[in-house]
mmCIF file of C-alpha atoms in Angstrom:
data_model
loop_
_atom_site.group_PDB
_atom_site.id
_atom_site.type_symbol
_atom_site.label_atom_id
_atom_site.label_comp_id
_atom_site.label_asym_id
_atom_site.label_seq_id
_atom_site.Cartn_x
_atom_site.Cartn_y
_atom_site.Cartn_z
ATOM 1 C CA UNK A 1 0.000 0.000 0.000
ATOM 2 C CA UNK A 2 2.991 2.051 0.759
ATOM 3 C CA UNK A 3 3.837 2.425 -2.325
ATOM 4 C CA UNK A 4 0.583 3.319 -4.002
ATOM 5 C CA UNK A 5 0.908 7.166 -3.047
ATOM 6 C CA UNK A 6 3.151 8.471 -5.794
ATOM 7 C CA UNK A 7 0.057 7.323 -8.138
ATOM 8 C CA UNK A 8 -2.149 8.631 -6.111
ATOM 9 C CA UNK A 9 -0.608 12.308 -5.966
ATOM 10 C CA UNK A 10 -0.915 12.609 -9.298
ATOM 11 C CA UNK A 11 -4.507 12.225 -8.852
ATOM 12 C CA UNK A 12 -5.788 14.646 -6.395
ATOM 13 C CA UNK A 13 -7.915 16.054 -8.311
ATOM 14 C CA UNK A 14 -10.355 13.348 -7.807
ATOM 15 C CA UNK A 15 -9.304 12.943 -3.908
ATOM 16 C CA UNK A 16 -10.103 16.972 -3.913
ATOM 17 C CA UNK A 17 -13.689 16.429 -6.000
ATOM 18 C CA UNK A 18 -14.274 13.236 -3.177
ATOM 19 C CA UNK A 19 -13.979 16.094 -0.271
ATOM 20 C CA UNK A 20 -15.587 18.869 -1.977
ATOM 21 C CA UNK A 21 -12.880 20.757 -3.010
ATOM 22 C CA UNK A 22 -14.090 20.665 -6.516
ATOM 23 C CA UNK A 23 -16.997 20.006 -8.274
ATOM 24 C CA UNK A 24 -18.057 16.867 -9.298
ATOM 25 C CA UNK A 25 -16.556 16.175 -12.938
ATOM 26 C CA UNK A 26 -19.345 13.249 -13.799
ATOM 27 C CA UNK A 27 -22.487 11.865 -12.593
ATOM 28 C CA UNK A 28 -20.952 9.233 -10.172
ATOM 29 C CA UNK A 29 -20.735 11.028 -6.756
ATOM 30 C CA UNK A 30 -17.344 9.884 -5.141
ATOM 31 C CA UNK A 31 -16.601 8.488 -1.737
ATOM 32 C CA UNK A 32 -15.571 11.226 0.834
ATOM 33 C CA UNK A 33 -14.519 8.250 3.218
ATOM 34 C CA UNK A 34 -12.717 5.914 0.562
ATOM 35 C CA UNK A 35 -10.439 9.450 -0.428
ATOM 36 C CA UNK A 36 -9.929 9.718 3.501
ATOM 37 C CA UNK A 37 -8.574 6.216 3.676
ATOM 38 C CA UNK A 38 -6.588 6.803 0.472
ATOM 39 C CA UNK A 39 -4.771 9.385 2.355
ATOM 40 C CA UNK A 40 -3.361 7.332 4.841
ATOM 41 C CA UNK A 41 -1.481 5.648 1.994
ATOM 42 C CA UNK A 42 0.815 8.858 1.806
ATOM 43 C CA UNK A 43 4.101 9.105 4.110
ATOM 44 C CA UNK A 44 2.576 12.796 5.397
ATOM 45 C CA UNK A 45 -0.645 14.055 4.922
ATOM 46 C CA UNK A 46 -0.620 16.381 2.222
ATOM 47 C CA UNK A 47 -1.207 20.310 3.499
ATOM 48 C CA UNK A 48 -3.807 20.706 0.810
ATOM 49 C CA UNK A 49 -6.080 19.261 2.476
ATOM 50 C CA UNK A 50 -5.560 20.261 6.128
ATOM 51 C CA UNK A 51 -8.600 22.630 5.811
ATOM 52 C CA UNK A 52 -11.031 20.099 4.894
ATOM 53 C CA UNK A 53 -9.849 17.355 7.417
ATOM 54 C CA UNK A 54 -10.075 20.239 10.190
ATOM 55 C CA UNK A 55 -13.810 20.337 9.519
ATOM 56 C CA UNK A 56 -14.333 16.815 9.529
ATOM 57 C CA UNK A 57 -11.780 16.374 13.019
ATOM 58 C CA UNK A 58 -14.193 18.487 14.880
ATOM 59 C CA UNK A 59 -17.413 17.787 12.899
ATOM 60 C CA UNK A 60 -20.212 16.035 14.505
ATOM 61 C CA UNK A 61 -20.522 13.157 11.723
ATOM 62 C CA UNK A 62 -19.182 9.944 13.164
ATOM 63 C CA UNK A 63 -18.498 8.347 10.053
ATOM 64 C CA UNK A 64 -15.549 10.998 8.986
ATOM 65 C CA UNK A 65 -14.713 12.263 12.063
ATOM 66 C CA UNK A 66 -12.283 9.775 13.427
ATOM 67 C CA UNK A 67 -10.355 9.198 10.114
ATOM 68 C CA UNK A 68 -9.760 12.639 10.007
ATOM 69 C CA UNK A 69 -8.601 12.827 13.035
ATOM 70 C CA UNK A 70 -6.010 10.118 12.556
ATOM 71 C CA UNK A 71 -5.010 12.252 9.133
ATOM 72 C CA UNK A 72 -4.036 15.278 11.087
ATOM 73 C CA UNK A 73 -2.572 13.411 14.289
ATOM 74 C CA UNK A 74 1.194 13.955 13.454
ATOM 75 C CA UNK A 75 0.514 17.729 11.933
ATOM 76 C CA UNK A 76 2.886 20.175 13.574
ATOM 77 C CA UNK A 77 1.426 22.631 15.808
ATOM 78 C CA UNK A 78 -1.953 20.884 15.557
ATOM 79 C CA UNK A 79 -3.276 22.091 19.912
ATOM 80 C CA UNK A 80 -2.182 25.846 18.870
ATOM 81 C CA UNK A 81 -4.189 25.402 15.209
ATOM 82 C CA UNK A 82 -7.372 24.216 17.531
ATOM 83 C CA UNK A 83 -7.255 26.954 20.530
ATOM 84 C CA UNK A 84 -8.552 30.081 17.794
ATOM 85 C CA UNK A 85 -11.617 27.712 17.285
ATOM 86 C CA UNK A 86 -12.995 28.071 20.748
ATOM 87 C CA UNK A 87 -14.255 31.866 19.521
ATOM 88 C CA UNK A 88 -15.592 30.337 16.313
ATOM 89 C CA UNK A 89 -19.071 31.740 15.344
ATOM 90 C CA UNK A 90 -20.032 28.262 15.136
ATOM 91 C CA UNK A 91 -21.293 26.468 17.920
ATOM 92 C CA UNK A 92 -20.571 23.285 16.536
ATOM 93 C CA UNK A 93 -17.230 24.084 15.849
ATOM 94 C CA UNK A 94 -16.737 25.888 19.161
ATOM 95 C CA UNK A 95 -17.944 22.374 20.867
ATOM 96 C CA UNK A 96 -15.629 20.587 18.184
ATOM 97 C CA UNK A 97 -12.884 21.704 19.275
ATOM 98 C CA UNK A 98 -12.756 21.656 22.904
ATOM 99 C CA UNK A 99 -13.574 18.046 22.249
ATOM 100 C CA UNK A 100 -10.983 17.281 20.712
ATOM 101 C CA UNK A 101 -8.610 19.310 22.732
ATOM 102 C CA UNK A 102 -9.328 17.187 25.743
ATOM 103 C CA UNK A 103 -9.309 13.866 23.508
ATOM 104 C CA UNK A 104 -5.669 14.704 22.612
ATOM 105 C CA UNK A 105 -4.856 15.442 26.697
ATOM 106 C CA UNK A 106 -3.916 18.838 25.739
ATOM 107 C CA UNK A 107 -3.355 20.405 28.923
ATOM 108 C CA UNK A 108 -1.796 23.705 27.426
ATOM 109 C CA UNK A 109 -5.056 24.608 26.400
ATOM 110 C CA UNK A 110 -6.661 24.403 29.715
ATOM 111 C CA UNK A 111 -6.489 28.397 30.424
ATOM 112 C CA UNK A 112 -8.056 29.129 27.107
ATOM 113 C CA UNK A 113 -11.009 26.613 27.577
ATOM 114 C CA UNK A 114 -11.664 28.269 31.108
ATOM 115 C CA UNK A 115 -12.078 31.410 29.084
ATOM 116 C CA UNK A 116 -13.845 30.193 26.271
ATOM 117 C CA UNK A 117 -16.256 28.538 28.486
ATOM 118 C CA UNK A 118 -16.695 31.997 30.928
ATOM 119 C CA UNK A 119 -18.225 33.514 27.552
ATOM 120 C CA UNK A 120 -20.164 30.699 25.942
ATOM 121 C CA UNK A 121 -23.724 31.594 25.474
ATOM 122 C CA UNK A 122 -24.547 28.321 24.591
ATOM 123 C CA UNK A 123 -25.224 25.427 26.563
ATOM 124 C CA UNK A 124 -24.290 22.713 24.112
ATOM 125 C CA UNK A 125 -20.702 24.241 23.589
ATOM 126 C CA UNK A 126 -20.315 25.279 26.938
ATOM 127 C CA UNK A 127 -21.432 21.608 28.299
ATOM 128 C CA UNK A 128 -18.768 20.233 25.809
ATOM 129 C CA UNK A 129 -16.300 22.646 27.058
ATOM 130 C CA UNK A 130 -16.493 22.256 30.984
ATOM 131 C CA UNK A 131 -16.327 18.909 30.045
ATOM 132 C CA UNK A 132 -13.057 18.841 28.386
ATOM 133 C CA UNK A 133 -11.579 21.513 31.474
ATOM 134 C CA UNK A 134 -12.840 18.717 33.645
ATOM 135 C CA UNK A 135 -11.424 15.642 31.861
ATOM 136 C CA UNK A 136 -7.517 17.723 31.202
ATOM 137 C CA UNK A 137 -7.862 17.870 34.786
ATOM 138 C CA UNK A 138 -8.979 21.648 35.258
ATOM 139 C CA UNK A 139 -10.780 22.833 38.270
ATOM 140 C CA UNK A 140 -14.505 23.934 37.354
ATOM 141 C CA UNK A 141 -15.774 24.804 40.816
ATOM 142 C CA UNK A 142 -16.497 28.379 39.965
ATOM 143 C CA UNK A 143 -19.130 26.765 37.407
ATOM 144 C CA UNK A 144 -20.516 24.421 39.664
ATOM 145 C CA UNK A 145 -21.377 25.938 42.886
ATOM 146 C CA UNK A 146 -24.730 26.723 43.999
ATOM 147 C CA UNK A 147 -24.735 30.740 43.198
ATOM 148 C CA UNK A 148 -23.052 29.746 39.855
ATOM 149 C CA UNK A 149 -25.592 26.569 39.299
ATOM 150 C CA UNK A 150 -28.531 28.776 40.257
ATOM 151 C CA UNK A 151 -27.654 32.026 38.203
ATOM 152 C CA UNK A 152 -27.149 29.847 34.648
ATOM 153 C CA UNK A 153 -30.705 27.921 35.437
ATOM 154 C CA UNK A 154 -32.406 30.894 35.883
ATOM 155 C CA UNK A 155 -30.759 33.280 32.392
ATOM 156 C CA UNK A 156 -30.995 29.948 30.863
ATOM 157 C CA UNK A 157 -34.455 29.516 31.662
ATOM 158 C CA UNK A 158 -35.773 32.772 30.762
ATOM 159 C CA UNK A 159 -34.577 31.933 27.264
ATOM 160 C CA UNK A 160 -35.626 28.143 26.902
ATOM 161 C CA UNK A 161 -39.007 27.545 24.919
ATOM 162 C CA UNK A 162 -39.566 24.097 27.536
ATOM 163 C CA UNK A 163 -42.833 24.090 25.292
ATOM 164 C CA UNK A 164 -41.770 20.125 24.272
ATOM 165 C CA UNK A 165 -41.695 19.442 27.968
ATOM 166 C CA UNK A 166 -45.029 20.677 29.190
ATOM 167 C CA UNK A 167 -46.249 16.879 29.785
ATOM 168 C CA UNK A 168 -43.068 16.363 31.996
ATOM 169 C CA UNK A 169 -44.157 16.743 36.225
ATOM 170 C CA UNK A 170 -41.661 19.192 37.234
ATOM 171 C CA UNK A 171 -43.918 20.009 39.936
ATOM 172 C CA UNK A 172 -43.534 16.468 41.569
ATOM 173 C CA UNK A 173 -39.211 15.724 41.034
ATOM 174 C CA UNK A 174 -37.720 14.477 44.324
ATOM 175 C CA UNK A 175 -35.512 16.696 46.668
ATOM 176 C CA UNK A 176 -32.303 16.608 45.636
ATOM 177 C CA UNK A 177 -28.985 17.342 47.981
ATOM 178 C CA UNK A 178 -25.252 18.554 46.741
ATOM 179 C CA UNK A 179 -22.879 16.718 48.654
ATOM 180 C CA UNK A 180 -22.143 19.808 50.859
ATOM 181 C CA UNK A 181 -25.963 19.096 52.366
ATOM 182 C CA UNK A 182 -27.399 22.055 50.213
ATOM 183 C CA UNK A 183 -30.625 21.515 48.583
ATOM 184 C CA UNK A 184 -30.605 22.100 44.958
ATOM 185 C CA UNK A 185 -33.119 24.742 43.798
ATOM 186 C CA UNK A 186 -35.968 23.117 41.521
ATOM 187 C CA UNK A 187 -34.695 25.564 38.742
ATOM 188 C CA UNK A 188 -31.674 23.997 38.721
ATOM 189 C CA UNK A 189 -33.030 20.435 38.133
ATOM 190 C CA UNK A 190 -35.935 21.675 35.788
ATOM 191 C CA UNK A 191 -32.437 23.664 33.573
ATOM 192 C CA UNK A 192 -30.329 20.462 33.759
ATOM 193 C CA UNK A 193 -34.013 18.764 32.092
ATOM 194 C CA UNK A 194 -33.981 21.193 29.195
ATOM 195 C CA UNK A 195 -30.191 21.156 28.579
ATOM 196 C CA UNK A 196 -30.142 17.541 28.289
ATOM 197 C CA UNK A 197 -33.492 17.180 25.731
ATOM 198 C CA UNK A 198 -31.504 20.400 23.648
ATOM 199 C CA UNK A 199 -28.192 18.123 23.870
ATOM 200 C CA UNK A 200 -29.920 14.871 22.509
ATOM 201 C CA UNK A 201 -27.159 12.492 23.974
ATOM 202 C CA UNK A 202 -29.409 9.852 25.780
ATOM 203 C CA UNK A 203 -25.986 8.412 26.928
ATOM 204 C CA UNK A 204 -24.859 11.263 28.869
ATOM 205 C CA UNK A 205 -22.003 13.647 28.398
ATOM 206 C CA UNK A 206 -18.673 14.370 31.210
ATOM 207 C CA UNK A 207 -20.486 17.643 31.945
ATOM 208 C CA UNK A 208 -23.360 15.843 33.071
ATOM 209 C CA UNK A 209 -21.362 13.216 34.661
ATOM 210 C CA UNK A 210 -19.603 16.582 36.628
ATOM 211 C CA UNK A 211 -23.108 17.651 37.505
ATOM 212 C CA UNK A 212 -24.215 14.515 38.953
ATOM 213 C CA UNK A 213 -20.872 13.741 40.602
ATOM 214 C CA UNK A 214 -22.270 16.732 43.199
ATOM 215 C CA UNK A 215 -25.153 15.262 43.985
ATOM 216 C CA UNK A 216 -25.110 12.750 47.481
ATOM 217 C CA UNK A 217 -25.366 9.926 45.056
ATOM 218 C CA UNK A 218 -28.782 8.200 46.779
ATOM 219 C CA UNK A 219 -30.245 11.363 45.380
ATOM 220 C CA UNK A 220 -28.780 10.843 42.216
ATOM 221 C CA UNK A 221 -30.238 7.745 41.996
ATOM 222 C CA UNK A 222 -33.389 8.796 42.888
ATOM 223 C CA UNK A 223 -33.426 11.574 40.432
ATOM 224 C CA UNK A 224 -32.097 9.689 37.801
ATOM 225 C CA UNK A 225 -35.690 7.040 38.735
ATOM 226 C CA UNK A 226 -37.789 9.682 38.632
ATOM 227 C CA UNK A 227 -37.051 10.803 35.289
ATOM 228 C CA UNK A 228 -36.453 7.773 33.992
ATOM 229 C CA UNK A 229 -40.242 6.651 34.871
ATOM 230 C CA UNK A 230 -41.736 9.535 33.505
ATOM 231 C CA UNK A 231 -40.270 9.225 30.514
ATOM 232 C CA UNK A 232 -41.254 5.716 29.988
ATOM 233 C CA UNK A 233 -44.667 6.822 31.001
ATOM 234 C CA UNK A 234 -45.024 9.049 28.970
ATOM 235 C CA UNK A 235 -43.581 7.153 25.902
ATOM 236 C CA UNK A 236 -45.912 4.217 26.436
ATOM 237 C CA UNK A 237 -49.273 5.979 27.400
ATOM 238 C CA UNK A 238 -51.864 4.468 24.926
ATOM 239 C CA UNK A 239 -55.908 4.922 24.677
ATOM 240 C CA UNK A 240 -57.851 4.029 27.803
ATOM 241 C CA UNK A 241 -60.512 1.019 27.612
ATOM 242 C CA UNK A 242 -63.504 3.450 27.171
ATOM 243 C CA UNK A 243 -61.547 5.022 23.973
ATOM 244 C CA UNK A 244 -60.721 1.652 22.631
ATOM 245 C CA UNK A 245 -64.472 0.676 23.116
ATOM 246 C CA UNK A 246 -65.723 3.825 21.443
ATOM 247 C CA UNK A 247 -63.619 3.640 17.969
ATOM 248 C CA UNK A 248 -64.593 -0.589 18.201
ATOM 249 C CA UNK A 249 -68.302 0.323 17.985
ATOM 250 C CA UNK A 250 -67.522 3.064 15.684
ATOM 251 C CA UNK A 251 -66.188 1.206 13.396
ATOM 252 C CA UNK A 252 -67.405 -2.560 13.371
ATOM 253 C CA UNK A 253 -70.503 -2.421 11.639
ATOM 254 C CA UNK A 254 -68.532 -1.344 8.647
ATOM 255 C CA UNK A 255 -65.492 -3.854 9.152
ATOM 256 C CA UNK A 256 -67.586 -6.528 9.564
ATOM 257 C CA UNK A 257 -69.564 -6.113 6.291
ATOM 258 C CA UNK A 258 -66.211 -5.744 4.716
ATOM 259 C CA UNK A 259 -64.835 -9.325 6.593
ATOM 260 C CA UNK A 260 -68.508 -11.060 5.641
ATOM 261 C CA UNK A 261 -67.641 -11.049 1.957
ATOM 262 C CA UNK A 262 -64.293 -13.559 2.730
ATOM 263 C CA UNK A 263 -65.244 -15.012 5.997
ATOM 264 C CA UNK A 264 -69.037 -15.257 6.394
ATOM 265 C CA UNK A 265 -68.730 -17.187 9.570
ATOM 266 C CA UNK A 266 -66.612 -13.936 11.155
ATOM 267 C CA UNK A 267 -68.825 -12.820 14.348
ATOM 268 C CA UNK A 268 -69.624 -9.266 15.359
ATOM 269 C CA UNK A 269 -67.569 -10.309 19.058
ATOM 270 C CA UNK A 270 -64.641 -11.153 17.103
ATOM 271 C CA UNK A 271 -64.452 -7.636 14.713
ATOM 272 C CA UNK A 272 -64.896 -5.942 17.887
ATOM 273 C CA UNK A 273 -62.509 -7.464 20.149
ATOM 274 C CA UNK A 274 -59.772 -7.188 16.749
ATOM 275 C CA UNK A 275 -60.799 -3.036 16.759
ATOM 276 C CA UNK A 276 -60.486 -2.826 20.598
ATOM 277 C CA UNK A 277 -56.997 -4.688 20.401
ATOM 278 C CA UNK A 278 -55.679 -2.576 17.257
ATOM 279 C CA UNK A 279 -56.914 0.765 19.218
ATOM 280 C CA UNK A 280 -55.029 -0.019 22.255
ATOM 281 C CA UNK A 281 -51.882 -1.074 20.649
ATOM 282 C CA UNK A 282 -51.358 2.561 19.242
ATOM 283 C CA UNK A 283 -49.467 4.829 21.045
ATOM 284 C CA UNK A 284 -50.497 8.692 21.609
ATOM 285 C CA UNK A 285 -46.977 10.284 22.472
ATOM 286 C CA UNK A 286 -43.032 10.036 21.426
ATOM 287 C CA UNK A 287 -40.118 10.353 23.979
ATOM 288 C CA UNK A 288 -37.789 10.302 21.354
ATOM 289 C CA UNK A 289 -37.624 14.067 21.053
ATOM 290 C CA UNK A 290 -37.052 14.395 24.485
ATOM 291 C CA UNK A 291 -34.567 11.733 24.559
ATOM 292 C CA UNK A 292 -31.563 13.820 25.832
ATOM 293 C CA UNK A 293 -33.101 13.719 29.533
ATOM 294 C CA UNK A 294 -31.820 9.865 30.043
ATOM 295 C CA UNK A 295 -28.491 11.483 30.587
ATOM 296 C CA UNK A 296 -29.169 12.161 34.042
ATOM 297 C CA UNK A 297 -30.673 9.009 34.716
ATOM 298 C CA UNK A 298 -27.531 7.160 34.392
ATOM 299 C CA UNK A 299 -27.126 6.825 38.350
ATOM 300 C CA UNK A 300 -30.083 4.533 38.952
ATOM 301 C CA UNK A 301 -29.368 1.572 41.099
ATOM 302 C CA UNK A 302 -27.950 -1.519 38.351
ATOM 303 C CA UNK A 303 -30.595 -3.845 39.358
ATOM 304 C CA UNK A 304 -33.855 -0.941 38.822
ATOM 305 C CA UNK A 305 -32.541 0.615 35.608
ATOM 306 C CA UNK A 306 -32.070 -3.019 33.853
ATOM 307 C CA UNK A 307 -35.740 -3.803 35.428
ATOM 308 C CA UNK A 308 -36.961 -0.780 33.883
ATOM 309 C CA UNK A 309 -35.138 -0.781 30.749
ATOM 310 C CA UNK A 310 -35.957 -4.774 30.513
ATOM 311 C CA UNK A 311 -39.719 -4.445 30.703
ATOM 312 C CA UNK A 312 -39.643 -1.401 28.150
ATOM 313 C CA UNK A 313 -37.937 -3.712 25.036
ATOM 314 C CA UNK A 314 -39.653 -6.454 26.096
ATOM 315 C CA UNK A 315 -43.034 -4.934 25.754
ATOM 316 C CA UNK A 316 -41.841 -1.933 23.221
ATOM 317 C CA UNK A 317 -39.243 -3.078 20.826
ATOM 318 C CA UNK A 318 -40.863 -2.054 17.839
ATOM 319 C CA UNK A 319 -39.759 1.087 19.319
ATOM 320 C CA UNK A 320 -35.984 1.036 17.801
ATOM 321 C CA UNK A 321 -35.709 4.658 18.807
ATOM 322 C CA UNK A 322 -36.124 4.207 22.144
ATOM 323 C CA UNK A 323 -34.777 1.034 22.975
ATOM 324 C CA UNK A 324 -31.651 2.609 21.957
ATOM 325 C CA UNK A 325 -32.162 5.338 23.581
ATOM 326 C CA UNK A 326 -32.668 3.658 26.720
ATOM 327 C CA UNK A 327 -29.688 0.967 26.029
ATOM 328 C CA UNK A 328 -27.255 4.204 25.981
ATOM 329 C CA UNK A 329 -28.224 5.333 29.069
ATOM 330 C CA UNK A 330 -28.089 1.979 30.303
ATOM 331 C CA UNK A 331 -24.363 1.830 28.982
ATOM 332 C CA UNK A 332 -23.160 4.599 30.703
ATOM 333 C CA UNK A 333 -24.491 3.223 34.267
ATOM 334 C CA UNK A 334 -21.638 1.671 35.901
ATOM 335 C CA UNK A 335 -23.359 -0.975 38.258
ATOM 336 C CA UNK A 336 -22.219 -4.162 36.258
ATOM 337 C CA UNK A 337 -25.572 -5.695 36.441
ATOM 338 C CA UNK A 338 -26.504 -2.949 33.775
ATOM 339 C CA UNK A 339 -23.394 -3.636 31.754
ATOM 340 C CA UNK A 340 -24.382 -7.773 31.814
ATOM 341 C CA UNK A 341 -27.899 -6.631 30.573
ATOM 342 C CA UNK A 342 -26.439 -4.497 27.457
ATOM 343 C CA UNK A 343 -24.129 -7.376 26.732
ATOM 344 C CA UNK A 344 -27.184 -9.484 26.573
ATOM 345 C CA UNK A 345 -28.557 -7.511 23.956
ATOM 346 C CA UNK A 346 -25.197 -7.365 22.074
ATOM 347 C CA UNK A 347 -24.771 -11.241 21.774
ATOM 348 C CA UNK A 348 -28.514 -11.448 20.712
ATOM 349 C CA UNK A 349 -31.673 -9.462 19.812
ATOM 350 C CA UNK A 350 -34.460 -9.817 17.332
ATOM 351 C CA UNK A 351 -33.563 -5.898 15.985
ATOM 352 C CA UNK A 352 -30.269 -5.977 14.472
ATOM 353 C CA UNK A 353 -29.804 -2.126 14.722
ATOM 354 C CA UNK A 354 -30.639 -1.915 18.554
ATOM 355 C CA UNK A 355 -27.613 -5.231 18.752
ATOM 356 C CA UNK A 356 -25.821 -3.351 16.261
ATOM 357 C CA UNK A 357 -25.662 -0.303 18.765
#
């Protein structure tokens, strides 16, 4: 393979059409990840495309992310290229970075992410980036006391449209401690809600880890229960009996007639029982938009969250959203019992995607 590259350098213009560098020169769109694995043929990645693999480093697609990444390891002067990013104008690119900063253990940057996350407006970025401060080994106390955990729920709060969250009981979540005795502030809990729904990672994130890490970890637990039921609730609720009976008498007269034609012997009973069954089986709501909030329930007792989580695919795996949803929160519990039950579904399920994941 090594000795594939001088061929290949007289060809960039196809590995620069592959990454959108050019435009396409026929109708046959080209492989952005087969150029990106063509460019690990070459001794040194080629500057030309230093740009373009930046974007992809701190991108938020999976899929390029990573081989870019390995691209650019060796470039000189790489942690100095990524610390101007943290003022981006792009959020994602803001978050991006700091990311990767900490992924590369790049403690020099530590004083810069402090600053960058002081005056980030954003709470995805600014998650990402006390993160990274956190995991390089930086102290974040001034963002995590109570005055400092009180004053960002309540700006952040005055600005959130919690609109997709009006069916969640914020009037009935459990008391909650820090582990210096203080009670946390319902605000602070019913912030932490939205931020993780807006952040979309069901499997947590280290700033959530951070935040839950100050919690006396019973109450974690019982936090993490309590919104872990509700969601489930509120994923699962279906039509009551009295609805189901309503649209089956609705609707059998005209069923039946229809069934007579190919099954004379087919009884009134047995179109109305097959309408009640079919009307009960739907479901009225989705928890997948609001599937972020299973980051905080990642401190659940082993043995509850697999009971929970176990009942929910058993009953509801048609639901391939949510079962993986609820598998990557499981995943990032660190009671082995829940790690057995996701290696369960690993070795074997009937829904290769949820196995898959």
């Amino acid at each position: 393979q090594t000795d594939i590259w001088p061929l290949l350098a007289r060809h960039f213009a196809l590995i620069d059409e592959a990454l959108g560098l050019a435009p396409p020169s026929g109708n046959e769109e080209l492989s952005e990840l087969r150029a990106l694995n063509l460019l690990e043929s070459f001794p040194k990645t080629p500057a030309r495309y230093l740009s373009a693999l930046l974007d992809r480093a701190i991108g938020d697609r999976k899929l390029v992310r990573q081989p870019a990444r390995d691209l650019l390891s060796a470039a000189p002067g790489l942690d100095e290229l990524l610390l101007p990013l943290l003022k981006h104008p792009k959020a994602e690119t803001r978050a991006g970075a700091a990311n990767w900063l900490a992924d590369r253990k790049a403690s020099m940057a530590l004083d810069e992410l402090i600053n960058a996350a002081r005056k980030e407006k954003l709470p995805g970025p600014k998650a990402t980036m006390l993160g990274a401060i956190s995991h390089l080994g930086g102290d974040i106390k001034e963002f995590v006391s109570p005055d400092a955990l009180l004053v960002e729920a309540e700006t952040g709060l005055k600005k959130a449209n919690i609109s997709g969250l009006d069916w969640y009981p914020f009037d009935a979540m459990p008391a909650v401690h820090l582990t210096d005795g203080n009670l946390v502030d319902p605000k602070i809990l019913r912030w932490w809600i939205f931020l993780a729904v807006k952040l979309k990672e069901p499997g947590g994130n280290p700033w959530f880890e951070l935040l839950l890490d100050q919690l006396v970890p019973a109450d974690a637990a019982k936090l993490g229960r309590a919104i872990l039921q509700a969601w489930i609730a509120y994923d699962t609720v279906g039509p009551s009996d009295a609805e189901a009976n309503a649209h089956a008498a609705k609707h059998v007269d005209a069923t039946l007639a229809t069934y007579k034609r190919w099954q004379p012997e087919t009884t009134y009973e047995k179109i109305f029982s097959m309408l009640r069954s079919q009307k009960l089986s739907e479901y009225q709501n989705s928890g997948n938009d609001t599937k972020g909030m299973l980051a905080l329930a990642s401190r659940i007792d082993g043995v509850d969250a697999v009971s929970l989580v176990k009942a929910y695919v058993r009953d509801h795996y048609p639901r391939t959203a949510q079962c993986k949803a609820l598998l990557s929160c499981l995943a990032a519990n660190p009671s082995p019992t829940a790690i057995q039950y996701v290696l369960t579904i690993a070795k074997r399920w009937r829904t290769r995607g949820v196995q898959e994941l």
